[in-house]
Tab-separated table of C-alpha atoms and ligand atoms in Angstrom:
chain	number	residue	atom	x	y	z
A	224	MET	CA	3.070	48.634	-7.100
A	225	LYS	CA	1.962	44.979	-8.206
A	226	LYS	CA	2.352	42.198	-5.708
A	227	ASN	CA	1.795	38.169	-5.091
A	228	ILE	CA	0.537	37.079	-1.979
A	229	ALA	CA	0.824	33.717	-1.490
A	230	ILE	CA	-2.499	33.090	1.741
A	231	ILE	CA	-2.200	29.998	4.077
A	232	ASN	CA	-5.142	30.234	6.174
A	233	GLY	CA	-3.720	27.418	8.582
A	234	ASP	CA	-6.159	25.936	10.846
A	235	GLY	CA	-8.011	27.677	13.823
A	236	ILE	CA	-8.090	30.601	14.580
A	237	GLY	CA	-5.989	30.877	10.819
A	238	PRO	CA	-8.566	31.779	8.441
A	239	GLU	CA	-10.693	34.121	10.296
A	240	VAL	CA	-7.228	36.752	11.899
A	241	THR	CA	-6.081	36.382	8.127
A	242	ALA	CA	-9.571	37.666	6.732
A	243	GLN	CA	-9.117	40.997	8.839
A	244	SER	CA	-5.356	41.664	7.151
A	245	ILE	CA	-6.804	41.218	3.956
A	246	ARG	CA	-9.426	43.725	4.508
A	247	VAL	CA	-6.040	45.493	5.965
A	248	LEU	CA	-4.487	44.651	2.849
A	249	ASP	CA	-7.351	45.335	0.067
A	250	THR	CA	-7.681	48.915	2.494
A	251	ILE	CA	-3.846	50.229	2.189
A	252	ALA	CA	-3.843	49.026	-1.967
A	253	HIS	CA	-7.387	51.168	-2.343
A	254	LYS	CA	-5.508	53.965	-0.482
A	255	PHE	CA	-2.103	53.714	-1.825
A	256	GLN	CA	-2.518	52.587	-5.056
A	257	HIS	CA	-0.948	49.284	-4.995
A	258	GLN	CA	-2.522	45.987	-6.648
A	259	PHE	CA	-2.459	42.659	-4.090
A	260	HIS	CA	-3.032	39.532	-5.992
A	261	TYR	CA	-4.168	36.735	-3.469
A	262	THR	CA	-3.274	32.966	-3.780
A	263	TYR	CA	-4.975	30.419	-1.173
A	264	CYS	CA	-2.930	27.603	-0.353
A	265	LEU	CA	-3.228	24.179	1.872
A	266	MET	CA	-0.960	23.902	5.281
A	267	GLY	CA	-0.939	22.235	8.276
A	268	ALA	CA	-4.233	19.917	9.592
A	269	ASP	CA	-6.628	21.464	7.022
A	270	ALA	CA	-4.147	20.535	3.926
A	271	ILE	CA	-3.809	16.964	5.713
A	272	ASP	CA	-7.364	17.073	5.357
A	273	LYS	CA	-8.311	17.794	1.989
A	274	THR	CA	-5.209	16.042	0.540
A	275	GLY	CA	-3.401	13.685	3.245
A	276	ASN	CA	-0.302	15.763	2.652
A	277	PRO	CA	0.078	18.657	5.348
A	278	LEU	CA	2.061	20.565	3.007
A	279	PRO	CA	1.126	19.809	-1.183
A	280	ASP	CA	3.822	20.907	-3.095
A	281	GLU	CA	1.360	22.673	-4.671
A	282	THR	CA	1.596	25.576	-2.022
A	283	ILE	CA	5.020	25.274	-2.238
A	284	GLU	CA	4.999	25.979	-5.338
A	285	ILE	CA	2.943	29.331	-4.667
A	286	CYS	CA	5.031	30.380	-2.489
A	287	ILE	CA	8.511	30.423	-4.002
A	288	ASN	CA	6.540	32.157	-6.966
A	289	SER	CA	4.447	34.419	-4.759
A	290	ASP	CA	6.227	38.441	-2.882
A	291	ALA	CA	5.427	37.516	0.771
A	292	ILE	CA	3.303	35.288	2.044
A	293	LEU	CA	0.783	36.040	4.786
A	294	PHE	CA	0.240	32.473	6.675
A	295	GLY	CA	-2.269	32.290	10.041
A	296	ALA	CA	-1.450	29.671	12.622
A	297	ILE	CA	-0.807	25.776	12.511
A	298	GLY	CA	-2.439	22.381	14.885
A	299	HIS	CA	-5.063	21.202	15.754
A	300	PRO	CA	-6.171	19.000	18.944
A	301	LYS	CA	-6.314	15.724	17.758
A	302	TYR	CA	-2.599	15.567	16.885
A	303	ASP	CA	-1.616	17.186	20.358
A	304	ASN	CA	-2.119	14.419	21.700
A	305	ASP	CA	-1.539	11.434	19.860
A	306	PRO	CA	2.406	10.978	20.431
A	307	ASN	CA	1.888	8.475	17.223
A	308	ALA	CA	0.431	9.890	14.777
A	309	LYS	CA	1.887	9.621	12.387
A	310	VAL	CA	1.552	12.932	9.921
A	311	ARG	CA	1.124	16.101	11.466
A	312	PRO	CA	0.045	19.611	11.007
A	313	GLU	CA	3.203	21.005	12.298
A	314	GLN	CA	6.037	18.804	9.806
A	315	GLY	CA	3.580	21.011	7.196
A	316	LEU	CA	5.437	24.250	8.042
A	317	LEU	CA	8.485	22.718	9.299
A	318	LYS	CA	8.726	21.389	5.948
A	319	LEU	CA	7.524	24.891	4.454
A	320	ARG	CA	11.298	26.806	6.298
A	321	LYS	CA	13.337	24.336	4.850
A	322	SER	CA	11.641	23.968	1.925
A	323	LEU	CA	12.158	27.996	1.835
A	324	GLN	CA	14.761	28.253	3.454
A	325	LEU	CA	13.355	30.923	5.969
A	326	PHE	CA	16.172	31.009	8.433
A	327	ALA	CA	15.786	33.956	10.106
A	328	ASN	CA	12.506	34.918	12.621
A	329	ILE	CA	12.253	38.034	13.487
A	330	ARG	CA	10.101	38.508	16.506
A	331	PRO	CA	9.589	42.255	17.665
A	332	VAL	CA	8.060	42.613	21.300
A	333	THR	CA	6.290	45.764	22.430
A	334	THR	CA	4.463	46.386	24.752
A	335	TYR	CA	1.235	49.013	25.164
A	336	ARG	CA	1.225	51.207	28.483
A	337	SER	CA	-2.804	50.904	28.140
A	338	LEU	CA	-2.442	46.591	28.218
A	339	HIS	CA	0.490	47.222	31.228
A	340	HIS	CA	-2.695	45.641	33.813
A	341	LEU	CA	-2.524	42.274	31.748
A	342	SER	CA	0.958	40.994	31.859
A	343	PRO	CA	2.082	38.990	35.213
A	344	LEU	CA	4.752	42.089	35.363
A	345	LYS	CA	4.796	45.373	37.082
A	346	ALA	CA	4.557	48.965	35.269
A	347	LYS	CA	7.538	50.061	36.068
A	348	GLN	CA	9.401	46.902	34.476
A	349	LEU	CA	7.257	47.110	31.551
A	350	ASP	CA	7.471	50.734	30.319
A	351	GLY	CA	9.530	51.760	27.240
A	352	VAL	CA	10.338	47.451	26.929
A	353	ASP	CA	11.409	47.343	23.319
A	354	CYS	CA	13.433	44.453	21.931
A	355	VAL	CA	13.378	42.086	18.733
A	356	ILE	CA	14.246	38.027	18.688
A	357	PHE	CA	16.421	36.771	15.723
A	358	ARG	CA	15.938	33.263	16.216
A	359	GLU	CA	17.606	30.442	13.575
A	360	LEU	CA	14.700	27.878	12.179
A	361	THR	CA	16.421	26.348	9.723
A	362	GLY	CA	18.590	24.369	11.132
A	363	GLY	CA	19.310	22.560	15.843
A	364	ILE	CA	17.235	19.585	17.107
A	365	TYR	CA	14.129	20.862	15.159
A	366	PHE	CA	16.291	19.230	11.884
A	367	GLY	CA	18.649	17.100	13.067
A	368	LYS	CA	18.756	13.078	13.017
A	369	LYS	CA	15.528	11.546	14.595
A	370	GLU	CA	15.467	8.058	15.716
A	371	LEU	CA	13.255	5.799	17.656
A	372	SER	CA	14.676	2.627	18.931
A	373	GLU	CA	13.148	-0.879	17.418
A	374	ASP	CA	11.914	-1.316	20.835
A	375	LYS	CA	10.698	2.205	22.184
A	376	THR	CA	12.658	2.776	24.684
A	377	GLN	CA	14.949	4.877	23.916
A	378	ALA	CA	14.872	8.101	21.689
A	379	LEU	CA	17.719	10.594	20.245
A	380	ASP	CA	16.885	14.218	18.713
A	381	GLU	CA	20.261	15.515	17.391
A	382	CYS	CA	21.562	19.031	17.158
A	383	THR	CA	23.966	20.289	14.855
A	384	TYR	CA	24.389	23.291	13.230
A	385	THR	CA	27.137	25.307	10.789
A	386	VAL	CA	29.549	28.300	11.164
A	387	ALA	CA	27.688	29.497	7.432
A	388	GLU	CA	24.330	28.761	9.402
A	389	ILE	CA	25.263	30.986	11.940
A	390	GLU	CA	26.769	33.750	10.283
A	391	ARG	CA	23.682	33.905	8.064
A	392	ILE	CA	21.336	35.086	10.521
A	393	ALA	CA	23.691	36.956	12.952
A	394	HIS	CA	24.245	39.451	9.766
A	395	LEU	CA	20.723	39.846	10.087
A	396	ALA	CA	20.906	40.347	13.361
A	397	PHE	CA	23.678	42.224	13.847
A	398	LYS	CA	22.119	44.770	10.858
A	399	SER	CA	19.258	45.444	13.180
A	400	ALA	CA	21.197	46.267	15.996
A	401	GLN	CA	22.564	48.902	14.090
A	402	GLN	CA	19.110	50.636	13.194
A	403	ARG	CA	18.518	50.723	17.019
A	404	ARG	CA	19.762	50.836	20.104
A	405	LYS	CA	23.360	49.288	18.565
A	406	LYS	CA	22.846	46.073	21.522
A	407	LEU	CA	22.985	42.230	21.124
A	408	THR	CA	23.086	39.767	23.436
A	409	LEU	CA	23.539	36.676	21.619
A	410	VAL	CA	22.236	33.831	23.912
A	411	ASP	CA	23.468	30.223	24.706
A	412	LYS	CA	24.235	27.514	26.494
A	413	ALA	CA	28.055	27.444	25.668
A	414	ASN	CA	28.915	26.593	29.120
A	415	VAL	CA	28.138	23.279	27.927
A	416	LEU	CA	26.568	22.875	24.315
A	417	GLU	CA	29.132	21.980	22.247
A	418	THR	CA	26.877	23.632	19.099
A	419	SER	CA	26.969	26.778	22.064
A	420	ARG	CA	30.384	27.377	21.361
A	421	LEU	CA	29.612	26.916	17.853
A	422	TRP	CA	27.411	29.895	18.393
A	423	ARG	CA	30.297	31.800	20.393
A	424	ARG	CA	32.654	32.037	18.402
A	425	THR	CA	31.144	32.679	15.836
A	426	VAL	CA	29.517	35.719	16.519
A	427	GLN	CA	32.737	37.066	18.385
A	428	ALA	CA	34.587	37.221	14.891
A	429	ILE	CA	31.570	39.045	13.092
A	430	ALA	CA	31.013	41.395	16.017
A	431	THR	CA	35.164	42.491	15.173
A	432	GLU	CA	32.119	43.988	11.450
A	433	TYR	CA	30.268	45.949	13.538
A	434	ALA	CA	31.931	48.165	16.046
A	435	ASP	CA	29.302	50.364	16.864
A	436	VAL	CA	27.860	47.289	17.673
A	437	ALA	CA	28.495	46.942	21.924
A	438	VAL	CA	27.570	42.822	22.566
A	439	ASP	CA	27.260	39.777	25.595
A	440	TYR	CA	26.587	36.637	25.941
A	441	MET	CA	24.123	35.085	27.950
A	442	PHE	CA	23.390	31.807	29.573
A	443	VAL	CA	19.804	30.551	28.181
A	444	ASP	CA	18.256	30.389	31.538
A	445	ASN	CA	19.972	33.654	32.695
A	446	ALA	CA	18.282	34.914	29.832
A	447	ALA	CA	15.105	33.147	30.708
A	448	MET	CA	15.408	35.044	34.547
A	449	GLN	CA	15.836	38.276	33.002
A	450	LEU	CA	13.920	38.666	30.598
A	451	ILE	CA	10.902	38.949	33.151
A	452	LEU	CA	13.387	40.764	35.751
A	453	SER	CA	14.859	42.632	34.010
A	454	PRO	CA	13.578	42.765	29.924
A	455	LYS	CA	14.790	46.661	29.380
A	456	GLN	CA	18.106	45.368	29.197
A	457	PHE	CA	17.291	43.861	25.883
A	458	ASP	CA	17.377	45.072	22.523
A	459	VAL	CA	19.080	42.752	19.884
A	460	ILE	CA	18.809	39.081	20.806
A	461	LEU	CA	19.956	36.510	18.777
A	462	THR	CA	19.978	32.875	19.012
A	463	GLU	CA	19.217	29.218	17.850
A	464	ASN	CA	15.706	27.524	17.049
A	465	MET	CA	15.008	25.985	19.968
A	466	PHE	CA	15.543	28.527	22.803
A	467	GLY	CA	14.569	31.373	20.346
A	468	ASP	CA	11.360	29.469	20.018
A	469	ILE	CA	10.948	29.451	23.778
A	470	LEU	CA	12.338	32.732	25.069
A	471	SER	CA	9.913	34.238	22.337
A	472	ASP	CA	6.610	32.630	24.143
A	473	GLU	CA	8.286	34.120	27.501
A	474	ALA	CA	8.107	37.437	26.269
A	475	SER	CA	5.316	37.677	24.526
A	476	VAL	CA	3.803	37.996	28.399
A	477	LEU	CA	5.676	41.333	28.578
A	478	SER	CA	3.031	42.729	26.318
A	479	GLY	CA	-0.085	41.344	27.374
A	480	SER	CA	-0.977	38.949	25.209
A	481	LEU	CA	0.061	36.634	22.178
A	482	GLY	CA	-2.512	37.265	20.624
A	483	MET	CA	-0.062	40.506	19.668
A	484	LEU	CA	2.697	39.730	18.304
A	485	PRO	CA	3.767	40.036	15.055
A	486	SER	CA	6.993	37.677	13.018
A	487	ALA	CA	8.447	37.903	10.133
A	488	SER	CA	10.700	34.688	8.188
A	489	TYR	CA	13.426	35.805	6.260
A	490	GLY	CA	14.873	33.035	3.074
A	491	VAL	CA	17.044	32.587	0.551
A	492	CYS	CA	13.958	34.105	-1.294
A	493	THR	CA	9.957	34.982	0.116
A	494	ALA	CA	9.090	35.892	3.302
A	495	LEU	CA	6.722	34.245	4.742
A	496	PHE	CA	4.422	36.686	7.948
A	497	GLU	CA	2.800	35.159	11.048
A	498	PRO	CA	1.514	35.993	14.069
A	499	ILE	CA	3.043	33.822	17.172
A	500	HIS	CA	0.500	32.507	18.206
A	501	GLY	CA	-1.109	28.958	18.222
A	502	SER	CA	-4.450	27.932	16.295
A	503	TYR	CA	-6.776	29.117	19.700
A	504	PRO	CA	-9.099	25.754	18.934
A	505	GLN	CA	-10.809	26.786	21.433
A	506	ALA	CA	-12.248	30.546	19.742
A	507	ALA	CA	-11.894	29.322	16.538
A	508	GLY	CA	-15.192	30.315	13.929
A	509	LYS	CA	-16.366	32.181	16.937
A	510	ASP	CA	-15.326	35.998	16.179
A	511	ILE	CA	-13.429	36.626	18.983
A	512	ALA	CA	-9.597	36.085	18.342
A	513	ASN	CA	-7.204	38.508	18.477
A	514	PRO	CA	-6.129	39.702	14.933
A	515	LEU	CA	-3.694	42.663	15.920
A	516	GLY	CA	-0.777	39.830	15.522
A	517	SER	CA	-1.967	38.817	12.328
A	518	ILE	CA	-2.301	42.730	10.961
A	519	LEU	CA	1.058	43.764	12.338
A	520	SER	CA	2.538	40.704	10.639
A	521	THR	CA	1.188	42.331	7.733
A	522	ALA	CA	2.702	45.997	8.913
A	523	MET	CA	5.762	43.583	8.303
A	524	MET	CA	5.200	42.713	5.230
A	525	LEU	CA	4.747	46.175	3.663
A	526	ASP	CA	7.876	46.964	5.240
A	527	TYR	CA	9.570	44.123	3.399
A	528	LEU	CA	8.068	44.463	0.129
A	529	GLY	CA	9.324	48.403	0.668
A	530	MET	CA	6.445	50.115	1.212
A	531	PRO	CA	7.067	52.134	4.387
A	532	LYS	CA	4.747	54.777	4.657
A	533	GLU	CA	1.739	51.852	4.392
A	534	ALA	CA	3.302	49.883	7.028
A	535	THR	CA	3.489	53.132	9.563
A	536	LYS	CA	-0.078	54.130	8.821
A	537	VAL	CA	-1.557	50.675	9.360
A	538	ARG	CA	0.562	49.913	13.284
A	539	GLU	CA	-0.560	53.600	14.044
A	540	ALA	CA	-3.960	52.779	13.393
A	541	VAL	CA	-3.039	49.460	15.711
A	542	ASP	CA	-2.261	51.828	18.021
A	543	TRP	CA	-5.572	52.960	17.681
A	544	THR	CA	-7.282	51.057	18.326
A	545	ILE	CA	-5.730	49.937	21.448
A	546	GLN	CA	-5.580	53.493	23.306
A	547	ASN	CA	-9.286	53.715	22.901
A	548	ALA	CA	-9.798	50.437	24.142
A	549	PHE	CA	-11.407	49.415	21.061
A	550	VAL	CA	-9.801	45.159	21.827
A	551	THR	CA	-10.746	41.645	21.835
A	552	LYS	CA	-11.725	39.487	24.848
A	553	ASP	CA	-8.645	38.070	25.359
A	554	ILE	CA	-8.006	42.151	26.103
A	555	ASP	CA	-11.100	42.898	27.985
A	556	PRO	CA	-13.083	40.063	28.722
A	557	ILE	CA	-16.391	42.192	29.553
A	558	ASN	CA	-16.175	44.831	27.100
A	559	PHE	CA	-14.529	43.799	24.226
A	560	TYR	CA	-15.045	43.198	20.209
A	561	PHE	CA	-15.495	40.833	17.404
A	562	THR	CA	-11.746	40.210	15.484
A	563	SER	CA	-14.357	40.968	12.521
A	564	THR	CA	-14.743	45.058	14.414
A	565	ILE	CA	-11.358	45.305	14.725
A	566	GLY	CA	-9.878	44.471	11.232
A	567	GLU	CA	-12.526	47.207	10.410
A	568	LEU	CA	-12.131	50.116	12.200
A	569	VAL	CA	-8.455	49.123	11.541
A	570	SER	CA	-9.523	49.923	8.321
A	571	ASP	CA	-11.832	52.684	8.594
A	572	TYR	CA	-9.037	54.407	10.637
A	573	ILE	CA	-6.503	53.977	7.761
A	574	ASN	CA	-9.189	55.087	5.485
A	575	ASP	CA	-9.259	57.814	7.819
A	576	LYS	CA	-13.136	57.465	8.272
A	577	ILE	CA	-12.556	58.238	12.171
A	578	GLY	CA	-11.708	61.712	13.255
A	579	GLY	CA	-8.680	61.706	15.775
A	580	ASP	CA	-10.660	61.749	19.236
A	581	VAL	CA	-13.431	59.272	18.258
A	582	ASN	CA	-16.966	59.126	20.104
A	583	LYS	CA	-16.939	55.808	21.043
A	584	GLU	CA	-20.458	55.971	20.959
A	585	ASN	CA	-20.821	56.102	17.169
A	586	VAL	CA	-18.019	51.548	17.497
A	587	GLU	CA	-21.287	51.673	20.384
A	588	LEU	CA	-23.411	49.390	17.667
A	589	ARG	CA	-20.297	47.497	16.681
A	590	LYS	CA	-19.416	45.484	19.657
A	591	SER	CA	-20.501	42.814	20.968
A	592	THR	CA	-23.502	41.947	23.391
A	593	ILE	CA	-22.043	39.791	26.061
A	594	ILE	CA	-23.395	36.240	26.697
B	38	IPM	C1	6.417	29.059	16.306
B	38	IPM	C2	5.238	27.447	16.714
B	38	IPM	C3	6.688	25.909	15.714
B	38	IPM	C4	7.360	26.028	15.829
B	38	IPM	C5	5.680	24.379	16.242
B	38	IPM	C6	3.845	24.636	15.214
B	38	IPM	C7	6.620	23.840	15.697
B	38	IPM	O1	5.562	26.755	18.319
B	38	IPM	O2	6.750	29.110	15.221
B	38	IPM	O3	6.993	29.140	17.406
B	38	IPM	O4	7.704	24.976	17.426
B	38	IPM	O5	9.150	26.455	15.636
B	39	MG	MG1	7.281	28.743	19.603
């Protein structure tokens, strides 16, 4: 197959983790005889520096005309502590989500036995955790009216949802549940918020079309607690934009490292794939960031592009690196491998350059020297 992929490196560690995903994509293309054509475009602080605009029109144009978008990370500390900044990197991502109507953000949460010790939770709570968060991404408080009074003593962020916005993501979430363990939990705050009551009514109505899926409803404060107390109870979690943002970061501690988690954002045209981690500016340019969140996002992209065999191979390669303790500094601060080495190992595995039981000493040379 021939596919056009828009690449948005973004900020901080974005370029270095994305480079490893591209290495993996090139390996897949070679092995399975595909052609991937990449078009690089700007967004975030990088785009502000180069053009003054966090999302140049050209980027939107390229993304709309691509088969998929691979995105690195966004954000720069120089904007974080300046509430008066006129433009912000994040505006680029929010505008891209809105322009492409990327309404469903899908964040799978997987745990790895060999990484259990990194999670603040006990191993017995983590074994067998496997859930996916469907976060609504183009509505709610993120995109409502925003106001600051003239005297700057009062501010407003409005939260709005329509039935149509809820229905389109709910259908995707129910369909996903049908392919999984057939359970869906709607997370809301229906005891307080009108928008949450709209979510509940709409989901209750849709549930009748998916009789094989068991549905339960949970208030967000309780869900935040349940995710930590007994995460195994969840299969598909469906929720609105802001709750999904918060719960997905919380859920990432289950896997042991934020650097491991991928995501996909589906919309009305091109889908976007990105690791859920941020731009991690302290690590930028040091070749120490975990590229697996990005590489696993690439696996989600391959599934989306109709290449399930290829996606499975990438996941198998990632599992192999973790099982053999070829991990970055976030996972093992002493015996760690560089970002680029992990990308290389994943590619070598896909290329069958590494046999089942690898002799660790063979790759020892590619290990970091601890400073
Ligand atoms: C995310 C991020 C973004 C969000 C930021 C960077 C705007 O936290 O993708 O989860 O809040 O949606
Ligand atoms: Mg977030």
